Short mmCIF file of C-alpha atoms in Angstrom, two decimals:
data_model
loop_
_atom_site.label_atom_id
_atom_site.label_comp_id
_atom_site.label_asym_id
_atom_site.label_seq_id
_atom_site.Cartn_x
_atom_site.Cartn_y
_atom_site.Cartn_z
CA MET A 1 -40.55 -90.55 91.13
CA LEU A 2 -41.40 -86.87 92.90
CA THR A 3 -43.31 -86.17 89.84
CA SER A 4 -45.40 -89.46 89.89
CA HIS A 5 -46.12 -88.76 93.65
CA SER A 6 -46.56 -85.24 93.80
CA ILE A 7 -49.34 -85.11 91.03
CA THR A 8 -51.56 -87.36 92.75
CA THR A 9 -52.91 -84.84 95.55
CA ALA A 10 -53.27 -82.28 92.55
CA LEU A 11 -55.17 -84.01 90.04
CA PRO A 12 -58.33 -83.16 90.97
CA THR A 13 -57.59 -79.46 91.08
CA ILE A 14 -55.91 -79.62 87.86
CA SER A 15 -59.01 -81.34 86.28
CA GLU A 16 -61.02 -78.44 87.96
CA HIS A 17 -58.48 -75.74 86.28
CA PHE A 18 -59.04 -77.27 82.91
CA HIS A 19 -62.96 -78.45 83.18
CA SER A 20 -61.64 -81.65 82.17
CA ALA A 21 -63.09 -84.83 83.83
CA SER A 22 -61.14 -86.94 81.60
CA GLY A 23 -57.92 -85.29 82.90
CA TYR A 24 -58.19 -87.14 86.09
CA THR A 25 -57.32 -90.26 84.81
CA TRP A 26 -55.32 -89.16 81.49
CA ILE A 27 -52.44 -86.99 83.18
CA GLY A 28 -51.71 -90.06 85.21
CA SER A 29 -52.21 -92.53 82.36
CA ALA A 30 -50.21 -90.84 79.70
CA TYR A 31 -47.08 -90.88 81.73
CA LEU A 32 -47.36 -94.47 82.84
CA LEU A 33 -48.01 -95.57 79.04
CA ALA A 34 -45.16 -93.90 77.95
CA ALA A 35 -42.83 -95.08 80.39
CA ALA A 36 -43.98 -98.44 79.96
CA ALA A 37 -43.93 -98.54 75.91
CA SER A 38 -40.58 -97.07 76.09
CA THR A 39 -38.73 -99.05 78.73
CA PRO A 40 -37.21 -101.98 76.66
CA ILE A 41 -35.79 -99.63 73.92
CA TRP A 42 -33.93 -97.79 76.73
CA GLY A 43 -32.49 -100.95 77.83
CA LYS A 44 -31.45 -102.54 74.51
CA ILE A 45 -30.39 -99.06 73.17
CA SER A 46 -27.80 -98.74 76.33
CA ASP A 47 -26.30 -102.04 75.46
CA ILE A 48 -25.37 -100.46 72.19
CA PHE A 49 -24.14 -96.83 73.12
CA GLY A 50 -23.35 -97.68 76.68
CA ARG A 51 -25.22 -96.74 79.89
CA LYS A 52 -23.98 -93.10 80.72
CA PRO A 53 -25.02 -91.63 77.43
CA LEU A 54 -28.39 -92.89 77.69
CA LEU A 55 -28.91 -91.92 81.30
CA LEU A 56 -28.08 -88.25 79.95
CA VAL A 57 -30.52 -88.59 77.21
CA ALA A 58 -33.34 -89.69 79.47
CA ASN A 59 -32.60 -86.97 81.67
CA GLY A 60 -32.87 -84.27 79.08
CA VAL A 61 -36.13 -85.95 77.85
CA PHE A 62 -37.85 -85.54 81.31
CA PHE A 63 -36.39 -82.01 81.71
CA VAL A 64 -38.26 -81.21 78.62
CA GLY A 65 -41.22 -82.85 79.50
CA SER A 66 -41.45 -81.37 82.93
CA LEU A 67 -40.99 -77.81 81.56
CA LEU A 68 -43.76 -78.21 78.72
CA ALA A 69 -45.94 -79.80 81.47
CA ALA A 70 -45.18 -76.72 84.04
CA VAL A 71 -46.59 -74.00 81.09
CA SER A 72 -49.12 -76.02 79.68
CA VAL A 73 -52.36 -73.81 78.57
CA SER A 74 -54.58 -76.80 77.80
CA ILE A 75 -55.35 -80.45 78.97
CA SER A 76 -54.00 -81.98 75.74
CA MET A 77 -50.78 -80.16 75.92
CA LEU A 78 -50.45 -81.13 79.61
CA ILE A 79 -51.34 -84.87 78.62
CA ALA A 80 -48.57 -84.64 75.67
CA SER A 81 -46.15 -83.26 78.12
CA ARG A 82 -46.90 -85.84 80.73
CA ALA A 83 -46.30 -88.46 77.68
CA ILE A 84 -42.61 -87.01 77.31
CA GLN A 85 -41.93 -86.97 80.74
CA GLY A 86 -43.07 -90.81 80.88
CA VAL A 87 -40.60 -91.45 78.18
CA GLY A 88 -37.76 -89.80 79.97
CA GLY A 89 -38.71 -91.05 83.50
CA GLY A 90 -39.10 -94.75 82.15
CA GLY A 91 -35.61 -94.44 81.03
CA LEU A 92 -34.08 -93.02 83.97
CA LEU A 93 -35.76 -95.86 86.41
CA THR A 94 -34.36 -98.61 84.01
CA LEU A 95 -31.09 -97.19 83.30
CA VAL A 96 -30.34 -96.45 86.94
CA ASN A 97 -31.39 -100.36 88.04
CA ILE A 98 -29.22 -101.78 85.04
CA SER A 99 -26.48 -99.69 86.20
CA ILE A 100 -26.44 -100.70 89.58
CA GLY A 101 -26.37 -104.36 88.00
CA ASP A 102 -23.14 -103.22 86.06
CA MET A 103 -21.41 -101.69 88.85
CA PHE A 104 -21.79 -104.47 91.48
CA SER A 105 -21.59 -108.13 92.60
CA MET A 106 -25.00 -109.88 93.05
CA ARG A 107 -24.64 -110.35 96.47
CA SER A 108 -24.09 -106.50 97.41
CA ARG A 109 -26.35 -104.98 94.52
CA GLY A 110 -29.18 -105.55 97.28
CA ALA A 111 -28.14 -103.08 99.40
CA TYR A 112 -27.79 -100.15 96.65
CA TYR A 113 -31.27 -101.40 95.36
CA GLY A 114 -32.46 -100.71 99.02
CA ILE A 115 -30.87 -97.31 98.80
CA ILE A 116 -33.01 -96.74 95.35
CA GLY A 117 -36.17 -98.30 97.07
CA GLY A 118 -35.28 -95.65 99.80
CA VAL A 119 -35.33 -92.86 97.36
CA TRP A 120 -38.48 -94.02 95.63
CA ALA A 121 -40.18 -94.28 99.24
CA LEU A 122 -39.06 -90.51 100.04
CA ALA A 123 -40.46 -89.60 97.16
CA SER A 124 -43.65 -91.37 97.72
CA ALA A 125 -43.34 -89.50 101.38
CA THR A 126 -42.76 -86.01 100.17
CA GLY A 127 -44.30 -86.33 96.72
CA PRO A 128 -48.12 -85.85 97.69
CA LEU A 129 -47.22 -83.59 100.53
CA LEU A 130 -44.99 -81.28 98.17
CA GLY A 131 -48.22 -81.40 95.66
CA GLY A 132 -50.67 -80.47 98.10
CA VAL A 133 -48.29 -77.61 99.36
CA PHE A 134 -47.75 -76.23 95.64
CA THR A 135 -51.64 -76.67 94.74
CA GLU A 136 -52.70 -74.81 97.67
CA LYS A 137 -50.06 -72.38 98.37
CA VAL A 138 -48.69 -71.62 94.97
CA SER A 139 -49.89 -73.24 92.02
CA TRP A 140 -50.38 -77.21 90.73
CA ARG A 141 -47.87 -75.84 87.77
CA TRP A 142 -45.00 -76.01 90.58
CA CYS A 143 -45.50 -79.88 90.91
CA PHE A 144 -43.62 -79.90 87.28
CA TYR A 145 -41.40 -76.62 87.98
CA ILE A 146 -39.56 -78.74 91.00
CA ASN A 147 -37.94 -81.06 88.56
CA LEU A 148 -35.97 -78.49 86.82
CA PRO A 149 -33.57 -78.06 89.31
CA LEU A 150 -33.32 -81.25 90.28
CA ASP A 151 -32.74 -82.74 86.86
CA GLY A 152 -30.21 -80.07 86.35
CA VAL A 153 -28.26 -81.33 89.07
CA ALA A 154 -28.53 -84.81 88.37
CA PHE A 155 -27.44 -84.20 84.93
CA ILE A 156 -24.33 -82.64 86.11
CA ILE A 157 -23.61 -85.52 88.49
CA ILE A 158 -23.94 -88.17 85.68
CA LEU A 159 -21.84 -85.92 83.44
CA PHE A 160 -18.90 -85.65 85.35
CA PHE A 161 -19.04 -88.25 88.24
CA LEU A 162 -20.59 -91.50 86.89
CA ASN A 163 -17.12 -93.03 85.23
CA ASN A 164 -17.02 -96.60 86.46
CA LEU A 165 -19.30 -97.89 83.67
CA ASP A 166 -18.51 -99.64 80.66
CA HIS A 167 -18.20 -96.83 77.72
CA PRO A 168 -17.95 -98.62 74.29
CA LYS A 169 -17.69 -95.25 72.29
CA THR A 170 -20.18 -96.36 69.46
CA PRO A 171 -20.35 -94.61 66.47
CA ILE A 172 -23.33 -92.80 66.18
CA MET A 173 -24.55 -94.13 62.53
CA ALA A 174 -23.24 -97.44 63.29
CA GLY A 175 -25.36 -97.76 66.52
CA LEU A 176 -28.33 -96.47 64.96
CA LYS A 177 -28.13 -99.15 62.22
CA ALA A 178 -28.01 -101.92 65.02
CA ILE A 179 -30.93 -100.67 66.82
CA ASP A 180 -33.89 -103.16 66.03
CA TRP A 181 -36.33 -100.55 64.79
CA LEU A 182 -38.80 -103.10 63.58
CA GLY A 183 -39.11 -104.70 67.29
CA SER A 184 -39.08 -100.88 68.57
CA VAL A 185 -42.06 -99.89 66.53
CA THR A 186 -44.12 -103.10 67.09
CA ILE A 187 -43.27 -103.49 70.97
CA VAL A 188 -44.00 -99.33 71.30
CA GLY A 189 -47.07 -99.48 68.83
CA GLY A 190 -48.79 -102.68 70.29
CA THR A 191 -48.08 -101.63 73.88
CA LEU A 192 -50.05 -98.32 72.98
CA MET A 193 -52.76 -100.00 71.37
CA LEU A 194 -53.43 -102.32 74.17
CA LEU A 195 -53.41 -99.99 76.61
CA LEU A 196 -55.49 -97.41 75.04
CA GLY A 197 -57.85 -100.06 74.18
CA LEU A 198 -58.37 -100.78 77.82
CA GLU A 199 -58.19 -97.17 78.71
CA PHE A 200 -61.24 -96.32 76.34
CA GLY A 201 -63.11 -99.32 77.03
CA GLY A 202 -66.25 -98.51 79.32
CA VAL A 203 -65.08 -94.90 79.55
CA SER A 204 -64.64 -92.82 76.44
CA TYR A 205 -66.71 -95.43 74.67
CA PRO A 206 -68.45 -98.64 75.15
CA TRP A 207 -66.34 -101.79 75.29
CA ALA A 208 -68.35 -103.25 72.28
CA SER A 209 -67.47 -100.50 70.13
CA ALA A 210 -65.13 -100.56 67.38
CA ILE A 211 -62.67 -98.41 68.51
CA VAL A 212 -62.03 -100.26 71.58
CA VAL A 213 -62.31 -103.74 70.21
CA CYS A 214 -60.10 -102.72 67.12
CA LEU A 215 -57.32 -101.06 69.42
CA ILE A 216 -57.33 -104.40 71.48
CA ILE A 217 -57.05 -106.72 68.90
CA PHE A 218 -54.72 -104.89 66.85
CA GLY A 219 -52.23 -104.41 70.11
CA ILE A 220 -52.07 -107.82 70.51
CA VAL A 221 -51.56 -108.87 66.97
CA THR A 222 -48.65 -106.42 66.76
CA MET A 223 -47.49 -107.71 70.22
CA GLY A 224 -47.56 -111.06 68.42
CA LEU A 225 -45.58 -109.79 65.45
CA PHE A 226 -43.22 -108.13 67.75
CA PHE A 227 -42.19 -111.75 69.12
CA VAL A 228 -42.01 -113.25 65.83
CA ASN A 229 -39.40 -110.55 65.17
CA GLU A 230 -37.48 -111.17 68.03
CA TRP A 231 -37.34 -114.85 67.44
CA ARG A 232 -36.68 -114.83 63.55
CA LEU A 233 -35.42 -111.41 62.25
CA ALA A 234 -33.86 -109.47 64.72
CA THR A 235 -29.86 -109.25 64.47
CA TYR A 236 -30.06 -107.72 68.01
CA PRO A 237 -33.40 -108.26 69.59
CA VAL A 238 -34.69 -105.82 71.88
CA ILE A 239 -35.85 -108.46 74.43
CA PRO A 240 -33.90 -111.83 73.86
CA LEU A 241 -36.63 -114.67 74.14
CA HIS A 242 -34.84 -117.02 76.16
CA ILE A 243 -35.59 -115.06 79.20
CA PHE A 244 -39.01 -116.24 78.91
CA ARG A 245 -38.21 -119.85 78.49
CA TYR A 246 -37.96 -120.57 82.25
CA ARG A 247 -40.37 -120.88 84.94
CA SER A 248 -38.42 -119.13 87.59
CA ASN A 249 -37.58 -116.26 85.00
CA MET A 250 -41.25 -116.28 84.15
CA ALA A 251 -42.20 -116.36 88.23
CA CYS A 252 -40.45 -113.19 88.80
CA LEU A 253 -41.84 -111.28 85.82
CA GLY A 254 -45.18 -112.39 87.16
CA VAL A 255 -44.31 -111.42 90.78
CA CYS A 256 -43.12 -108.28 89.49
CA PHE A 257 -46.26 -107.50 87.61
CA CYS A 258 -48.68 -108.21 90.66
CA HIS A 259 -46.40 -105.90 92.74
CA GLY A 260 -46.71 -103.17 90.39
CA TYR A 261 -50.56 -103.57 89.77
CA ALA A 262 -51.05 -103.22 93.46
CA PHE A 263 -48.62 -100.98 94.78
CA ILE A 264 -49.52 -98.17 92.27
CA GLY A 265 -53.08 -98.79 92.67
CA GLY A 266 -52.99 -98.28 96.55
CA THR A 267 -50.74 -94.80 96.38
CA TYR A 268 -53.02 -93.63 93.39
CA PHE A 269 -56.20 -94.20 94.87
CA LEU A 270 -55.37 -93.46 98.46
CA PRO A 271 -55.37 -89.55 98.08
CA LEU A 272 -58.79 -90.05 96.24
CA TYR A 273 -60.23 -91.52 99.66
CA PHE A 274 -58.48 -89.10 101.73
CA GLN A 275 -60.37 -86.03 99.84
CA ALA A 276 -63.40 -87.59 98.75
CA CYS A 277 -64.54 -89.76 102.18
CA LEU A 278 -62.65 -87.74 104.63
CA GLY A 279 -62.86 -84.25 103.24
CA ALA A 280 -58.92 -83.40 103.46
CA THR A 281 -57.42 -80.95 101.36
CA PRO A 282 -54.67 -81.88 98.67
CA LEU A 283 -52.26 -80.68 101.24
CA LEU A 284 -53.75 -82.71 104.28
CA SER A 285 -54.18 -85.84 101.88
CA GLY A 286 -50.37 -85.61 101.09
CA VAL A 287 -49.72 -85.85 104.89
CA TYR A 288 -52.29 -88.78 105.27
CA THR A 289 -50.24 -90.74 102.90
CA LEU A 290 -47.06 -90.45 105.28
CA ALA A 291 -47.82 -93.70 106.87
CA ILE A 292 -47.65 -95.93 103.68
CA ALA A 293 -44.91 -93.99 102.20
CA LEU A 294 -42.41 -93.98 105.18
CA SER A 295 -43.40 -97.60 106.01
CA LEU A 296 -42.64 -98.56 102.32
CA SER A 297 -39.01 -96.85 102.58
CA PHE A 298 -38.08 -98.71 105.74
CA ALA A 299 -38.99 -101.80 104.65
CA GLY A 300 -37.27 -101.54 101.23
CA MET A 301 -33.99 -100.45 102.78
CA ALA A 302 -34.19 -103.25 105.46
CA THR A 303 -34.87 -105.94 102.39
CA GLY A 304 -31.42 -104.53 100.75
CA ILE A 305 -29.53 -105.06 104.11
CA PHE A 306 -31.01 -108.78 104.52
CA ILE A 307 -30.13 -109.96 101.08
CA ARG A 308 -26.84 -108.33 101.46
CA LYS A 309 -26.20 -110.22 104.48
CA THR A 310 -27.60 -113.49 103.63
CA GLY A 311 -27.79 -114.00 99.82
CA GLN A 312 -31.50 -114.86 100.31
CA TYR A 313 -34.22 -113.08 98.38
CA ARG A 314 -37.16 -115.41 98.46
CA PRO A 315 -38.46 -114.63 102.33
CA PRO A 316 -38.81 -111.13 101.52
CA ILE A 317 -40.85 -111.72 98.38
CA TYR A 318 -42.98 -114.26 100.72
CA ALA A 319 -42.97 -111.69 103.38
CA GLY A 320 -43.77 -108.92 101.34
CA PHE A 321 -47.03 -110.73 99.90
CA SER A 322 -48.52 -111.91 102.97
CA LEU A 323 -48.39 -108.57 104.33
CA MET A 324 -49.98 -106.99 101.18
CA VAL A 325 -52.58 -109.36 101.26
CA VAL A 326 -53.29 -108.47 105.01
CA GLY A 327 -52.79 -105.04 104.14
CA PHE A 328 -55.21 -104.46 101.20
CA GLY A 329 -57.44 -106.76 103.20
CA LEU A 330 -57.87 -104.01 105.95
CA LEU A 331 -57.90 -101.29 103.94
CA THR A 332 -61.61 -103.09 102.84
CA ASN A 333 -62.52 -102.11 105.98
CA LEU A 334 -62.20 -98.31 105.88
CA ASP A 335 -65.25 -95.88 105.39
CA ALA A 336 -66.17 -92.24 105.41
CA HIS A 337 -65.92 -92.71 109.44
CA SER A 338 -63.00 -94.82 110.22
CA SER A 339 -60.90 -93.73 113.17
CA TRP A 340 -57.25 -92.46 112.42
CA ALA A 341 -55.91 -95.20 114.28
CA LYS A 342 -57.38 -97.57 111.63
CA ILE A 343 -56.21 -95.74 108.69
CA ILE A 344 -52.67 -95.33 110.09
CA LEU A 345 -52.00 -99.04 111.03
CA TYR A 346 -53.84 -100.00 107.91
CA GLN A 347 -51.47 -98.10 105.64
CA ILE A 348 -48.22 -99.19 107.66
CA VAL A 349 -49.15 -102.99 107.44
CA THR A 350 -49.26 -102.20 103.80
CA GLY A 351 -46.56 -100.24 103.14
CA ILE A 352 -44.11 -102.79 104.95
CA GLY A 353 -45.54 -105.47 102.54
CA ILE A 354 -45.08 -103.46 99.32
CA GLY A 355 -41.34 -102.11 100.22
CA PRO A 356 -39.21 -105.26 99.79
CA LEU A 357 -40.94 -106.34 96.31
CA PHE A 358 -39.19 -103.48 94.39
CA GLN A 359 -35.78 -105.14 94.65
CA ALA A 360 -36.11 -108.76 95.59
CA PRO A 361 -37.81 -109.91 92.38
CA LEU A 362 -35.13 -107.99 90.20
CA ILE A 363 -32.26 -109.45 92.04
CA ALA A 364 -34.05 -112.73 91.89
CA LEU A 365 -34.27 -112.32 87.71
CA GLN A 366 -30.78 -111.06 87.51
CA SER A 367 -29.46 -114.16 89.59
CA LEU A 368 -31.08 -116.28 86.79
CA ILE A 369 -29.94 -114.78 83.67
CA PRO A 370 -26.42 -114.98 82.14
CA PRO A 371 -24.38 -111.29 83.25
CA LYS A 372 -24.67 -110.32 79.44
CA ASP A 373 -28.52 -110.29 79.47
CA ILE A 374 -28.67 -107.91 82.32
CA GLY A 375 -29.48 -104.73 80.59
CA ALA A 376 -32.24 -106.78 78.45
CA GLY A 377 -33.54 -108.73 81.31
CA THR A 378 -33.55 -105.74 83.74
CA ALA A 379 -35.57 -103.65 81.14
CA THR A 380 -37.68 -106.50 80.54
CA PHE A 381 -38.28 -106.58 84.53
CA GLN A 382 -39.49 -102.79 84.12
CA PHE A 383 -41.61 -103.28 81.17
CA VAL A 384 -43.36 -105.56 83.04
CA ARG A 385 -43.81 -103.49 86.18
CA ASN A 386 -44.57 -100.62 83.96
CA ILE A 387 -47.35 -102.48 82.07
CA GLY A 388 -48.75 -103.53 85.39
CA THR A 389 -48.70 -100.17 87.00
CA SER A 390 -50.35 -98.70 83.62
CA ILE A 391 -53.33 -101.48 83.61
CA SER A 392 -53.76 -101.03 87.10
CA VAL A 393 -54.56 -97.37 86.79
CA VAL A 394 -56.76 -98.06 83.71
CA VAL A 395 -58.86 -100.90 85.32
CA GLY A 396 -58.96 -99.10 88.54
CA GLY A 397 -60.47 -95.69 87.01
CA VAL A 398 -62.64 -98.10 85.34
CA VAL A 399 -63.75 -100.13 88.31
CA PHE A 400 -64.17 -97.20 90.40
CA GLN A 401 -66.44 -95.23 87.94
CA ASN A 402 -68.65 -98.17 86.97
CA THR A 403 -69.20 -98.60 90.70
CA ILE A 404 -70.10 -95.21 91.44
CA GLN A 405 -72.49 -95.16 88.21
CA LYS A 406 -74.06 -97.79 89.63
CA GLN A 407 -75.07 -95.92 92.87
CA GLN A 408 -76.35 -93.05 90.81
CA PRO A 409 -79.95 -93.89 91.91
CA THR A 410 -78.85 -93.38 95.50
CA LEU A 411 -76.93 -89.86 94.70
CA ILE A 412 -79.94 -88.83 92.75
CA ALA A 413 -82.54 -89.79 95.74
CA SER A 414 -80.39 -87.45 98.00
CA LEU A 415 -78.79 -84.90 96.19
CA SER A 416 -80.20 -83.02 93.01
CA PRO A 417 -79.74 -84.38 89.57
CA ALA A 418 -77.31 -81.78 88.64
CA ARG A 419 -74.98 -82.44 91.74
CA ALA A 420 -75.66 -86.15 91.44
CA ALA A 421 -74.55 -86.17 87.78
CA GLN A 422 -71.35 -84.18 88.62
CA LEU A 423 -70.32 -87.27 91.24
CA GLY A 424 -71.38 -90.15 88.91
CA GLY A 425 -69.32 -92.29 86.71
CA PHE A 426 -66.66 -90.61 84.64
CA ASN A 427 -67.17 -87.24 86.14
CA ALA A 428 -66.61 -88.59 90.03
CA GLY A 429 -62.86 -88.58 90.23
CA ALA A 430 -62.54 -84.94 88.71
CA ASN A 431 -65.14 -83.39 91.39
CA VAL A 432 -64.50 -84.61 94.80
CA GLY A 433 -64.12 -80.81 95.71
CA VAL A 434 -67.95 -80.58 95.08
CA ILE A 435 -68.61 -82.94 98.26
CA ASN A 436 -67.40 -80.41 100.78
CA SER A 437 -69.69 -77.79 99.62
CA LEU A 438 -72.72 -80.01 99.94
CA PRO A 439 -75.12 -79.77 103.13
CA GLN A 440 -74.18 -82.09 105.81
CA ASP A 441 -76.96 -84.89 105.06
CA GLN A 442 -76.08 -84.78 101.38
CA LYS A 443 -72.31 -84.89 102.22
CA ARG A 444 -72.69 -87.97 104.52
CA VAL A 445 -74.34 -89.94 101.38
CA ALA A 446 -71.69 -88.99 99.02
CA ARG A 447 -68.95 -89.78 100.96
CA ASP A 448 -70.61 -93.41 101.88
CA VAL A 449 -70.89 -93.70 98.15
CA PHE A 450 -67.25 -92.78 97.44
CA ALA A 451 -66.26 -95.03 100.23
CA SER A 452 -68.07 -98.21 99.16
CA SER A 453 -66.97 -97.42 95.52
CA ILE A 454 -63.06 -97.45 96.47
CA ARG A 455 -63.78 -100.62 98.67
CA ASN A 456 -64.01 -102.64 95.46
CA LEU A 457 -60.86 -101.40 94.53
CA TRP A 458 -59.01 -102.84 97.71
CA ILE A 459 -61.01 -106.11 96.86
CA MET A 460 -59.34 -106.27 93.55
CA TYR A 461 -55.84 -105.57 94.88
CA VAL A 462 -56.04 -108.08 97.40
CA ILE A 463 -57.14 -110.78 94.72
CA VAL A 464 -54.00 -109.80 92.76
CA VAL A 465 -51.62 -109.73 95.47
CA SER A 466 -53.12 -113.06 96.43
CA ILE A 467 -52.12 -114.37 93.07
CA GLY A 468 -48.72 -112.88 93.37
CA LEU A 469 -47.89 -114.71 96.24
CA LEU A 470 -48.82 -118.08 94.90
CA VAL A 471 -46.75 -117.12 91.72
CA SER A 472 -43.69 -116.51 94.02
CA LEU A 473 -43.78 -119.94 95.24
CA LEU A 474 -42.15 -120.80 91.79
CA ILE A 475 -39.33 -118.65 91.93
CA SER A 476 -36.07 -121.29 92.39
CA LYS A 477 -33.03 -120.43 95.05
CA GLN A 478 -29.84 -119.58 93.58
CA VAL A 479 -26.42 -118.59 95.20
CA LEU A 480 -25.97 -115.03 95.06
CA GLU A 481 -22.22 -114.32 93.71
CA LYS A 482 -19.93 -112.00 95.69
CA GLU A 483 -17.41 -111.55 92.91
CA HIS A 484 -18.64 -108.91 90.31
CA VAL A 485 -18.65 -109.72 86.58
CA THR A 486 -18.39 -107.14 84.24
CA THR A 487 -20.88 -106.25 81.71
CA LYS A 488 -19.67 -105.34 78.23
CA THR A 489 -21.43 -103.14 76.18
CA GLY A 490 -21.19 -101.75 72.56
CA LEU A 491 -21.52 -103.37 69.13
CA GLU A 492 -18.86 -105.99 69.31
CA ALA A 493 -20.38 -107.09 72.61
CA GLU A 494 -23.99 -107.33 70.58
CA GLU A 495 -21.92 -109.38 68.05
CA GLU A 496 -20.75 -112.00 70.34
CA LYS A 497 -24.30 -112.34 71.89
CA ARG A 498 -25.72 -112.98 68.16
CA ALA A 499 -22.78 -114.89 67.42
CA GLU A 500 -23.59 -117.47 70.46
CA ARG A 501 -27.47 -117.48 69.69
CA GLU A 502 -26.61 -118.39 66.16
CA GLU A 503 -24.45 -121.09 67.19
CA ARG A 504 -26.98 -122.56 69.71
CA ARG A 505 -29.60 -122.49 67.04
CA ARG A 506 -27.46 -124.31 64.61
CA SER A 507 -26.28 -126.85 67.17
CA GLY A 508 -30.20 -127.43 68.51
CA LYS A 509 -28.88 -126.55 72.21
CA GLY A 510 -31.56 -123.95 72.81
CA THR A 511 -30.74 -120.34 74.02
CA SER A 512 -29.13 -121.17 77.44
CA VAL A 513 -25.49 -121.04 77.82
CA PRO A 514 -24.08 -124.20 79.22
CA GLY A 515 -22.65 -123.33 82.82
CA SER A 516 -24.70 -120.04 83.04
CA PRO A 517 -27.50 -119.28 85.72
CA ILE A 518 -30.07 -119.50 83.11
CA ASP A 519 -29.09 -123.60 83.03
CA ALA A 520 -29.30 -123.94 86.64
CA GLN A 521 -32.66 -123.37 87.43
CA ALA A 522 -32.93 -126.32 90.09
CA PRO A 523 -32.42 -124.75 93.64
CA LYS A 524 -28.94 -124.40 95.28
CA GLU A 525 -27.69 -124.64 98.69
CA GLU A 526 -26.50 -121.00 99.97
CA VAL A 527 -22.96 -120.76 100.54
#
């Protein structure tokens, strides 16, 4: 998380360093795409080999990606390294959430997810600040070097102190044979093709171009093949499809998507607003985002405490989306001349809305699925969130660049054609530093153009979080158990789940377990 947020303030500098306008989007997108595509696989493989070994592997992958990114000599190498980072980072986020679900009762895990939310928010607060310090005072490469000692410490802690998780000691070859390789390949391939098609469309290639159309169509078809494989062919499916059979489960995933789509967009494009419209340095743009990061942190931790004390997860979801609607609505009022009182207040409202929605929908989903599916369910939740964040960065970049491009005549009329070209369309995000070198009159025009273009992003996020609020009304109320149910992992546990699926299929009873939470979709009274 520290890397994801520290890199936002360094993106313009990195793009200029490598003379790559496309780098501004791809440095962020590569990480998110890789994290999104790999997330379900981490969850399933951890069901086979156990959580701890996979946490160590994910940690190692992230370490390698960070090291390669730090020593990158070209934009292509940096983007590839960010993809490796994304694979490891996606695994770490997913496996930590799964491990908390394995170790604590449904009622108490809210507090621990709140702590994770606090750590996330701490990274949100310190990341842009550190990114600005490194970029201005040392080198942008330290945005990646900083991960190496932190990763090393985490590896040691996991190796020697994380001993209260089920460890099945699955033989390597037997475990590898049990992996749903066809499902893994199709979900990774389908996700990447679909998201790459969206990434290329309207930016690198026209939307009607063969490359974009083929990527999107083949991505959708491949994802369809994935679901057919999970339904009929997979012995141990990556994602058990009964998760999608119930309204409340789908609502939890829909809420997760809308939240991921909106929150990453806000944190990703706010530094752009500060640097382009207010003339902030990378360091100052990191300082300016503290308001949203700190408010997000406090709201997330408070939500964990609330859920633990009350056993209710729906009120934080409703309150979070309501405040996000208000917060992003307020952000649409920001321009190149906004007062600091407005800027800080609007961020605080938005952050308080974002915070509760990291853990409350996850706890809701976990309460609605059988305990044995906690790994696959949590991985699916994180997969949906990663898809939301990936699409948000891509679509947000397209909306911003297309809006800037439409205002190209305004830039040409006030600036030289060469300067207008630097600040127009696809080049806009990578060349914000040019604005500060312009004469005062031209600078004012350029900042106004950027502010109006960024405003369209906030409008888009208002629409998305409004949809999320409506979808959240479909989540049913469940009793959060105070007693912990141990989750078994390994091939024996996987075989038990397979046998249950086959028995239910033969008896025509569907995919739910009688008496389990997945059957209890009607609201229950709290105890």
